[in-house]
Short mmCIF file of C-alpha atoms and ligand atoms in Angstrom, two decimals:
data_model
loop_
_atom_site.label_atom_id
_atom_site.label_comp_id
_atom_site.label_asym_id
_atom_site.label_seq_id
_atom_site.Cartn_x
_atom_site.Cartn_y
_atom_site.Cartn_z
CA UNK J 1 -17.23 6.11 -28.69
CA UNK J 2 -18.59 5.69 -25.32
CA UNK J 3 -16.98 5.53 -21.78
CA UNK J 4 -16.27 1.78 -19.89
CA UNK J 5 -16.39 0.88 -16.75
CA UNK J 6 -12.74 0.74 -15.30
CA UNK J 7 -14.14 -2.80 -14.57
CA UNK J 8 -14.41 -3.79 -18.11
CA UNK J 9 -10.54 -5.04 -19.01
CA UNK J 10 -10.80 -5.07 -22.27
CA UNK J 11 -12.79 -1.92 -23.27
CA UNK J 12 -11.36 1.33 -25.72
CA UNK J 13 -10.24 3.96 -23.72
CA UNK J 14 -12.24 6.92 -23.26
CA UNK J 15 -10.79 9.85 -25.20
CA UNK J 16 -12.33 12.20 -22.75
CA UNK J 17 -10.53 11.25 -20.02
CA UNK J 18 -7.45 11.19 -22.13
CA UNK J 19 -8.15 14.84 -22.30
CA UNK J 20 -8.86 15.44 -19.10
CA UNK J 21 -5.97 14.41 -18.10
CA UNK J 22 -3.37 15.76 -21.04
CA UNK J 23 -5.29 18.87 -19.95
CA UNK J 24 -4.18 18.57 -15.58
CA UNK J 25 -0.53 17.23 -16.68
CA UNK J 26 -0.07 20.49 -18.94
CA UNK J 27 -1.56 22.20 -16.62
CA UNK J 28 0.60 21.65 -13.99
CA UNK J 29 3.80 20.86 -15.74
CA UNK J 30 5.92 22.42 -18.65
CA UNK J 31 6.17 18.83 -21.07
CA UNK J 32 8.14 19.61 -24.23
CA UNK J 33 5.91 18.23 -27.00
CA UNK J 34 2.87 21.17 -28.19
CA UNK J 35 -0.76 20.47 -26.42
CA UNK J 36 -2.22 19.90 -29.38
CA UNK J 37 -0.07 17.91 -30.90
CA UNK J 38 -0.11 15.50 -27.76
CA UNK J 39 -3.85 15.87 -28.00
CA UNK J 40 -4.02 14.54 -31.81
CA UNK J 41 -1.29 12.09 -31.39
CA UNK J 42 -3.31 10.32 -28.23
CA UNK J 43 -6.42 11.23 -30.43
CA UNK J 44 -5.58 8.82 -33.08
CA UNK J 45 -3.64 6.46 -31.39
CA UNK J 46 -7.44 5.72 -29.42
CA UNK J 47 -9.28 5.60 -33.05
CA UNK J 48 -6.53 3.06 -34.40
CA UNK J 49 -5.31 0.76 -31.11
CA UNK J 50 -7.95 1.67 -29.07
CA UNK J 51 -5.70 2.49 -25.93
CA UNK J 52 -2.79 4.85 -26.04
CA UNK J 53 0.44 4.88 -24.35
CA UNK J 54 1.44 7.14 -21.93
CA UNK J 55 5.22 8.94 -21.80
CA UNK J 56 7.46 8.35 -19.43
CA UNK J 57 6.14 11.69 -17.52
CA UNK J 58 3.05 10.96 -18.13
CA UNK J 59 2.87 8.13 -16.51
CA UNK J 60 5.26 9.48 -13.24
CA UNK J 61 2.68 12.46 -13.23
CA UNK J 62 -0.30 10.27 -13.26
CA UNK J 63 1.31 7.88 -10.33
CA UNK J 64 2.39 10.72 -8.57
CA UNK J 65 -1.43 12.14 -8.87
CA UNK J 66 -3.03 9.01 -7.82
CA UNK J 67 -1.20 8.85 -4.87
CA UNK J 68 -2.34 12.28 -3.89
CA UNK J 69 -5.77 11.70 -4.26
CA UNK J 70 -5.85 8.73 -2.43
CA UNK J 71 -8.09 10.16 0.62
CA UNK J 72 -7.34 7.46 2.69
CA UNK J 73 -3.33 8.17 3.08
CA UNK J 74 -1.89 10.56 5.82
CA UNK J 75 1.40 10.00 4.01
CA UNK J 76 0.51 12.12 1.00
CA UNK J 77 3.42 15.06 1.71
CA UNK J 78 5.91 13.52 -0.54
CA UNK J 79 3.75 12.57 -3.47
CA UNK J 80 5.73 14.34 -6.07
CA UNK J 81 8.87 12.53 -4.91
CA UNK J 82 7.62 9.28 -5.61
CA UNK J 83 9.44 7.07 -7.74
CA UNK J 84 8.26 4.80 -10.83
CA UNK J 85 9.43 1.88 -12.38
CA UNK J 86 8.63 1.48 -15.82
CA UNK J 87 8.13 -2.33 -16.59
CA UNK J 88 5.32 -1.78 -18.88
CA UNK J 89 6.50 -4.15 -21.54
CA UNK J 90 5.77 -6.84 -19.28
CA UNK J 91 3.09 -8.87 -18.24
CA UNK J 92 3.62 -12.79 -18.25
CA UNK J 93 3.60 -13.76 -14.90
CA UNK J 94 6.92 -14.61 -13.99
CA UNK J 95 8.58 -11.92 -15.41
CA UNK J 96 5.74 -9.70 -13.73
CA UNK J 97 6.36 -11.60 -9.93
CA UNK J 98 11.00 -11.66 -10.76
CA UNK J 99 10.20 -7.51 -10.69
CA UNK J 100 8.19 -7.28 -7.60
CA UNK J 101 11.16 -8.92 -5.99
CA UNK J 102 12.90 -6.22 -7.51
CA UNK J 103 10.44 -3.37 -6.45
CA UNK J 104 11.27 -5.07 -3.03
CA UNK J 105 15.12 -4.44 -3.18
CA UNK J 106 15.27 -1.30 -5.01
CA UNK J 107 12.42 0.13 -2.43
CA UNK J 108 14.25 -1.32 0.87
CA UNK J 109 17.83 -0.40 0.60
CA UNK J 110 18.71 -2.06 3.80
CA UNK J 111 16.04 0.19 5.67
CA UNK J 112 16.27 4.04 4.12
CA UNK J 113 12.75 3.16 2.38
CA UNK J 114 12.14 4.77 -0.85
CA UNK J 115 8.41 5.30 -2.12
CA UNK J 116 8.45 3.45 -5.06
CA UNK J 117 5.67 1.79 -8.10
CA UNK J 118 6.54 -0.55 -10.51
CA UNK J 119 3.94 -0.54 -13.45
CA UNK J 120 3.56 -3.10 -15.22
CA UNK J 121 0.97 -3.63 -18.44
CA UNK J 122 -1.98 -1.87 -18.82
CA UNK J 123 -5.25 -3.42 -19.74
CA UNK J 124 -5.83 -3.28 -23.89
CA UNK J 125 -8.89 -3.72 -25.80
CA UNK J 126 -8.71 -7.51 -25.97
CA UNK J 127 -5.66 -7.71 -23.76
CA UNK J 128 -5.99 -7.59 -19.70
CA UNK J 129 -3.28 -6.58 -18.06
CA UNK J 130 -1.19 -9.06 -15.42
CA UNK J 131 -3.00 -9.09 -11.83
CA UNK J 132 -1.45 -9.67 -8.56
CA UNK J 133 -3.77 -11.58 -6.40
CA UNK J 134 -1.74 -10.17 -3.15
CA UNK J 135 -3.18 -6.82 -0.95
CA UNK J 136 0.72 -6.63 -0.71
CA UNK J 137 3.66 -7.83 -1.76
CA UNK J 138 4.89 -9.20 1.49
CA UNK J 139 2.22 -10.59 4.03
CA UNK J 140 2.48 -13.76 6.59
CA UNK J 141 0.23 -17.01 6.13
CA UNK J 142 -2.56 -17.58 8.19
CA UNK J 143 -2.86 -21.57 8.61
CA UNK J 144 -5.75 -23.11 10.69
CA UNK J 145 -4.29 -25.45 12.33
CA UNK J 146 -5.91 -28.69 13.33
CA UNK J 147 -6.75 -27.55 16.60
CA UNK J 148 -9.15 -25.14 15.35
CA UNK J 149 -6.44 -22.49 16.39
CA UNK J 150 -5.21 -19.88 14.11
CA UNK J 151 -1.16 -19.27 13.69
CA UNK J 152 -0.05 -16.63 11.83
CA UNK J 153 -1.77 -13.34 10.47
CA UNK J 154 -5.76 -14.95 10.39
CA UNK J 155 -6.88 -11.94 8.16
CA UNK J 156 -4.77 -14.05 5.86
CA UNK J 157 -6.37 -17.87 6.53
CA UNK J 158 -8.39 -18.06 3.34
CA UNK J 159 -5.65 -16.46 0.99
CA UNK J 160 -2.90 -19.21 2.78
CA UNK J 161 -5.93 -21.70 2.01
CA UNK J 162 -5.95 -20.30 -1.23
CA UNK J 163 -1.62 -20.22 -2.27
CA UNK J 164 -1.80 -24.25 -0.87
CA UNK J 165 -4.67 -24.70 -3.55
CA UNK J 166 -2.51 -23.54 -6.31
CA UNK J 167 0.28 -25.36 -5.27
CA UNK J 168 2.14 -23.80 -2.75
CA UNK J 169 4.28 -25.62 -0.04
CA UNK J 170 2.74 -24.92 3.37
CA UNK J 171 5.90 -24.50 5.63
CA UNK J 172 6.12 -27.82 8.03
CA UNK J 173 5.59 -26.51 11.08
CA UNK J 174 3.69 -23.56 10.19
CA UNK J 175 5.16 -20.17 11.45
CA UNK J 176 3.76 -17.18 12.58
CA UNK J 177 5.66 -15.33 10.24
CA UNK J 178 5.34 -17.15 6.77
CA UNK J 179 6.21 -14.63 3.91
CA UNK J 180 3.53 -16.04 1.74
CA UNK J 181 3.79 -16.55 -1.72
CA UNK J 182 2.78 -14.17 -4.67
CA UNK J 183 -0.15 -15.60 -6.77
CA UNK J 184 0.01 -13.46 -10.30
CA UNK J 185 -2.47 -13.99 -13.43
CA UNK J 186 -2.15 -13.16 -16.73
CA UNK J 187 -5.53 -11.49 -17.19
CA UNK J 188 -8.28 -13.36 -15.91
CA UNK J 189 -6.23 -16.74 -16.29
CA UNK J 190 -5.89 -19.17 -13.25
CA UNK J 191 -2.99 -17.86 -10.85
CA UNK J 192 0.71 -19.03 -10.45
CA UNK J 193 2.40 -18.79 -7.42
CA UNK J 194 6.21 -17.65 -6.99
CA UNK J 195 8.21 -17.71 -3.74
CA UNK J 196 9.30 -14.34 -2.69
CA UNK J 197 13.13 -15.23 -1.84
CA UNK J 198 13.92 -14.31 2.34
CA UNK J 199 16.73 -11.91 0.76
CA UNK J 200 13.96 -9.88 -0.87
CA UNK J 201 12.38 -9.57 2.79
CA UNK J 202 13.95 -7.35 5.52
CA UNK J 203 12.18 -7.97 8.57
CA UNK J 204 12.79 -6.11 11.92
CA UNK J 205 12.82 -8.55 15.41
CA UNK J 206 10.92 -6.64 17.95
CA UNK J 207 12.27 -5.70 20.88
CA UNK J 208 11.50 -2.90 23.75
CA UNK J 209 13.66 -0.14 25.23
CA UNK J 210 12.84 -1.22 28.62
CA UNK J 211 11.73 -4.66 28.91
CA UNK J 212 14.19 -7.97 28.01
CA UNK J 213 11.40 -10.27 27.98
CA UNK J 214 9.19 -8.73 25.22
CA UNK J 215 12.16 -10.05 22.38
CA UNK J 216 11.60 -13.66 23.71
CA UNK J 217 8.06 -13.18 22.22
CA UNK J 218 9.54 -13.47 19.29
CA UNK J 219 7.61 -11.09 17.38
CA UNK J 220 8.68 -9.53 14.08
CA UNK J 221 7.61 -7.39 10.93
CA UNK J 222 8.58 -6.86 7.49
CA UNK J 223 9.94 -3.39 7.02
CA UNK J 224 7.84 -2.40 3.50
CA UNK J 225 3.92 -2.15 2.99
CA UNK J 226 3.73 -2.31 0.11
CA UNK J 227 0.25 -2.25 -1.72
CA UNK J 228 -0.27 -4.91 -4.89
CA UNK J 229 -4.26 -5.12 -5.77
CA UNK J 230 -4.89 -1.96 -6.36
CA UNK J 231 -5.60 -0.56 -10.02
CA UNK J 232 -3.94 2.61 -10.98
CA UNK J 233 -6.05 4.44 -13.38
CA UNK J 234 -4.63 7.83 -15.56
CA UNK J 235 -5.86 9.26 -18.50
CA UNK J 236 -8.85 5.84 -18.94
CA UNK J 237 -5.82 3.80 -18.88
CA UNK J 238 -6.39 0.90 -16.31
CA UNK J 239 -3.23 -0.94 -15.35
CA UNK J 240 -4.38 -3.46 -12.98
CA UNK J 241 -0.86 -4.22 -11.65
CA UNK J 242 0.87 -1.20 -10.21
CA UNK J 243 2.58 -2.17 -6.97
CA UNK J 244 3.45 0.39 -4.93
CA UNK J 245 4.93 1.35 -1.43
CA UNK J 246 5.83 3.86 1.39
CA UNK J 247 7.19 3.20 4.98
CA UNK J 248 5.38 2.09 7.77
CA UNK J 249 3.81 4.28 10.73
CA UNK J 250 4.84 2.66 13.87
CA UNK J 251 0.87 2.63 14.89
CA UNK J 252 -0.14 0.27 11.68
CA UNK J 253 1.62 -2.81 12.98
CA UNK J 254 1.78 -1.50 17.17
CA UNK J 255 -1.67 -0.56 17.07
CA UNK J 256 -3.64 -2.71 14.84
CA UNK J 257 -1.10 -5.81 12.65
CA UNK J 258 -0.30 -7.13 16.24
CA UNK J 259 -3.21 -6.18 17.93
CA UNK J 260 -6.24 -6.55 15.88
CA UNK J 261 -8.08 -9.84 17.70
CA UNK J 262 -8.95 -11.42 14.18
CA UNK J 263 -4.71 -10.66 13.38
CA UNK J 264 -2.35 -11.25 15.50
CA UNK J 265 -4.73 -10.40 18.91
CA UNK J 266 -1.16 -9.57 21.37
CA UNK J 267 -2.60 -7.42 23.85
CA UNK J 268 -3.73 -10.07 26.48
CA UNK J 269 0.08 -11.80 26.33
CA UNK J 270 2.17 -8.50 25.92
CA UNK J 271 -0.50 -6.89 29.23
CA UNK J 272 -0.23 -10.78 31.16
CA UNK J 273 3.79 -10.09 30.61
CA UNK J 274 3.58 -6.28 31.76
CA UNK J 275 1.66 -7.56 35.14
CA UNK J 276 -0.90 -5.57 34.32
CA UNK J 277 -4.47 -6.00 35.74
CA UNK J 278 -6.72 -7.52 33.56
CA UNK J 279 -10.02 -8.56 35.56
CA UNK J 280 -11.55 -5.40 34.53
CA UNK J 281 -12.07 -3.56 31.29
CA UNK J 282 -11.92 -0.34 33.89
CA UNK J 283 -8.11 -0.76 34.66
CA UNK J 284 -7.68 -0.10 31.38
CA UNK J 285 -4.63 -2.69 30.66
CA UNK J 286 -5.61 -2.73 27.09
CA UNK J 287 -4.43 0.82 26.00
CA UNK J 288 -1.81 0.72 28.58
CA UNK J 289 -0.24 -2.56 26.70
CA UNK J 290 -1.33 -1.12 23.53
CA UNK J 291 1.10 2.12 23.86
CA UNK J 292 3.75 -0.37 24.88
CA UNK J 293 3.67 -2.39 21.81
CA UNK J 294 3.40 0.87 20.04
CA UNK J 295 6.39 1.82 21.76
CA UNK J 296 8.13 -1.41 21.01
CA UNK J 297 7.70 -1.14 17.46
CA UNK J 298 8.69 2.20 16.82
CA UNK J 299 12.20 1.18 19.08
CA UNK J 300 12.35 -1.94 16.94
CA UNK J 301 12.69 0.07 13.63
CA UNK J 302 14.72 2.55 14.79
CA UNK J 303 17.27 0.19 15.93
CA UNK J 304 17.68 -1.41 13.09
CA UNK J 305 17.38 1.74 11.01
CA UNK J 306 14.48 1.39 9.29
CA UNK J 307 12.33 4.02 7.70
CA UNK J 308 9.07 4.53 9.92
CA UNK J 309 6.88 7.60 10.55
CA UNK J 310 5.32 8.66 14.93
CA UNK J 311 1.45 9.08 14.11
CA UNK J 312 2.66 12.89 15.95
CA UNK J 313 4.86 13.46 13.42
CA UNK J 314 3.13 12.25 10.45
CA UNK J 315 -0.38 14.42 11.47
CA UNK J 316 1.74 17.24 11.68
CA UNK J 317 3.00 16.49 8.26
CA UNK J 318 -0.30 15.88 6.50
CA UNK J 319 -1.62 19.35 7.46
CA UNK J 320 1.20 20.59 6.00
CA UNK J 321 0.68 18.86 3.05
CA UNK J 322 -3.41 19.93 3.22
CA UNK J 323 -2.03 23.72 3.72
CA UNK J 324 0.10 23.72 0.61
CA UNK J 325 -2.29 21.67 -1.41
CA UNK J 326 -4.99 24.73 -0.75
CA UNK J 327 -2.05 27.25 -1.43
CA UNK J 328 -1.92 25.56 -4.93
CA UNK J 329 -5.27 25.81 -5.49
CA UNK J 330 -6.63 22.55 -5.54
CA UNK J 331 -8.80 20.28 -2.68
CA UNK J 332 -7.33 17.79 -0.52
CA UNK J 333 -9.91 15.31 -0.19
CA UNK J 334 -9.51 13.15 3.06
CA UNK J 335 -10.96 10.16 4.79
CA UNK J 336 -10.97 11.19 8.41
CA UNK J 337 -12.04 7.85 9.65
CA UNK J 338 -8.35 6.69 7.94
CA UNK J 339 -6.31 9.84 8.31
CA UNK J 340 -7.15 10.03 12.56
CA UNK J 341 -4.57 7.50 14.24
CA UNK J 342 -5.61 4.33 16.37
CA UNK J 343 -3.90 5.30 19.19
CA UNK J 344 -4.31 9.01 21.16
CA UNK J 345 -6.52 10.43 18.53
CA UNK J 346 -7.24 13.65 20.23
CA UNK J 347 -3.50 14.13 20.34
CA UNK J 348 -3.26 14.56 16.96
CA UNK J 349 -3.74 17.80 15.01
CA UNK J 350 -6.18 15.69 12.51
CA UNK J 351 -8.43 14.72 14.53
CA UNK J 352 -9.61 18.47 15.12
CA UNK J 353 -10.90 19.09 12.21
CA UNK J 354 -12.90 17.61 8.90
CA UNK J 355 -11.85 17.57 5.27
CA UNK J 356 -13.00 17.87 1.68
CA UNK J 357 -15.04 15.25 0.85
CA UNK J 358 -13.38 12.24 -1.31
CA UNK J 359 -15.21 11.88 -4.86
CA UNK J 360 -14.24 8.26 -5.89
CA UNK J 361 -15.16 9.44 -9.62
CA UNK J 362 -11.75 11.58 -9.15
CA UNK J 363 -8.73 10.57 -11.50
CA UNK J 364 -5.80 9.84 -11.95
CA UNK J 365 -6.82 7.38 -8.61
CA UNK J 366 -5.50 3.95 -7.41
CA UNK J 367 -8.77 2.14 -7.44
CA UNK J 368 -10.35 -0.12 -4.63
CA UNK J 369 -9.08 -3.68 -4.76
CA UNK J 370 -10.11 -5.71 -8.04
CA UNK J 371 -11.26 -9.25 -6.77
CA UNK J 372 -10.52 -12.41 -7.76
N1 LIG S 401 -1.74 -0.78 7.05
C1 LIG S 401 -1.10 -1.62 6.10
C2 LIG S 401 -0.23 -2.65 6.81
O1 LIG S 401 -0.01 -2.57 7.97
C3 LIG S 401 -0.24 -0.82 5.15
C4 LIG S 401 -0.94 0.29 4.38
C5 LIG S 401 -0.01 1.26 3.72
N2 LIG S 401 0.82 1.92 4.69
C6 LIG S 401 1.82 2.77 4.43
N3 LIG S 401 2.49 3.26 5.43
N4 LIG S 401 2.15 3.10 3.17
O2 LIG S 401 0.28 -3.56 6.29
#
């Protein structure tokens, strides 16, 4: 039997990296069941089925492990906390889109966030798994509007262009803030599209600690990222929808969501609003508005009690977690480019330093995006 591509849906699992990683989860855990007996049992199951299904643990271990590997995250200290939804008897559609709703509530909890993954069916030989078409499960439309202006999130223009081509409702007038739809496929079928209800949604209204006017900009941002596109992979198993979510740091919707000029592009109203300067680059009124948005975010959620992380805090945090991963023995691959803040850097303790290179060969690993 030879190896497949992760890209190849339908392929027989790889019984070496079955082993592999039956060899890393009794490594690092006490399971009940004898090695080799696991080893057999998976063994055969690949010869007969060609897949195998994980345990519970195994599967909670291999989340758990993805997430730590994932280079690009600066949230990794918790990764053995996080928590897994098994729904991996399903996969039609609807039943696959009525749980992410339910990933939603059971993740929000009226703001005390909860890292959570729902898993649902894995690819088998013959049998692709259920995809989410969404980067996450909650995300605002992008509509061009006749104009030739852009309301709304524009990194999300083609994907609203895409949810009104598959039959979705474009709200009349289109909002800024249009919780777009969630287009799901069984396998490589054509997508369906399911509203996510506004219960499912908290949202926090920004406001800012010191000035009145920035709430009549009516700004606002759902309280849970939570990542739907990409692949978890443990053990050659490929389940191609695993959403899965932590909480936000204030600096990803302050500091690039709002601010981003192909997103929501907010620093030349919120700096016109501040009075600041803006005939010259040199006056710098960009970062100045840009810490106040920052600011206003980070106030926002903590207002309304809302889980979210201070880029200070969370830096501190990571080397923490990069200290204890080398006191267990094992690397802590890191994107620096990803880990390093958008805002004041140099203020953080990770920018001062470099990190173990990421290996994208490394498993278990939530793979880049699959595409449409
Ligand atoms: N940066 C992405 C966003 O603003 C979210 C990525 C995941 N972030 C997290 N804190 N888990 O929507």
């Amino acid at each position: 039997m030879t190896g497949a591509p992760a890209s190849a849906p339908t392929a027989v699992v790889d019984p070496a990296a079955a082993e592999e990683f039956l060899d890393q989860f009794y490594a690092e855990t006490s399971p009940p069941a004898r090695f080799d007996h696991r080893v057999w049992q998976v063994r055969h199951e690949i010869e007969t089925t060609g897949s195998y299904t994980h345990t519970v643990d195994e599967l909670t271990f291999g989340a758990r492990v993805a997430w730590r590997n994932s280079a690009r995250c600066i949230g990794r200290l918790y990764w053995n906390s996080l928590r897994v939804r098994d729904r991996r008897h399903l996969s039609a559609p609807a039943d696959v889109a009525a749980e992410c709703v339910g990933h939603l509530r059971d993740a929000t909890r009226d703001g005390r966030i909860r890292s959570t993954i729902t898993v649902f069916a894995p690819d088998r030989p013959h049998h692709p798994g259920p995809r989410i078409h969404n980067d996450q499960l909650v995300r605002y439309a992008g509509h061009r509007l006749p104009t030739g202006e852009t309301r709304g999130d524009g990194r999300y223009v083609d994907f609203t262009e895409r949810a009104v081509g598959a039959g979705w409702r474009r709200p009349d007038p289109p909002g800024r803030f249009d919780v777009l739809p969630l287009l799901v496929s069984a396998g490589d079928d054509e997508p369906e599209i399911f509203d996510v209800p506004a219960d499912a949604v908290l949202e926090v209204p920004l406001i800012h600690p010191d000035h009145d006017w920035f709430a009549d900009l009516r700004l606002r941002w759902h309280a849970v990222p939570a990542i739907s596109n990409m692949p978890l992979v443990v053990g050659g198993v490929t389940y191609p929808a695993a959403p899965f979510n932590g909480w936000y740091l204030g600096t990803e919707i302050g500091a690039r969501n709002l601010v981003d000029a192909d997103r929501y592009d907010l620093l030349p109203v919120v700096a016109e609003r501040l009075g600041l300067d803006t005939s010259s680059e040199r006056t710098l009124w960009r970062d100045r508005a840009l810490v106040e948005m920052v600011r206003a975010v980070q106030h926002s959620f903590d207002v309304a009690g809302v889980t979210m992380a201070d880029h200070h805090s969370e830096s501190r945090r990571f080397l923490t977690h990069v200290a204890r991963e080398e006191s267990a023995g094992r690397r802590c691959p890191a994107d620096w480019s990803w880990i390093v803040p958008p805002v004041s850097g140099g203020l953080t303790p990770v920018y001062h330093r470099y990190y173990d290179e990421p290996d994208p060969e490394t498993r278990p690993a939530f793979l880049p995006p699959h595409h449409p």
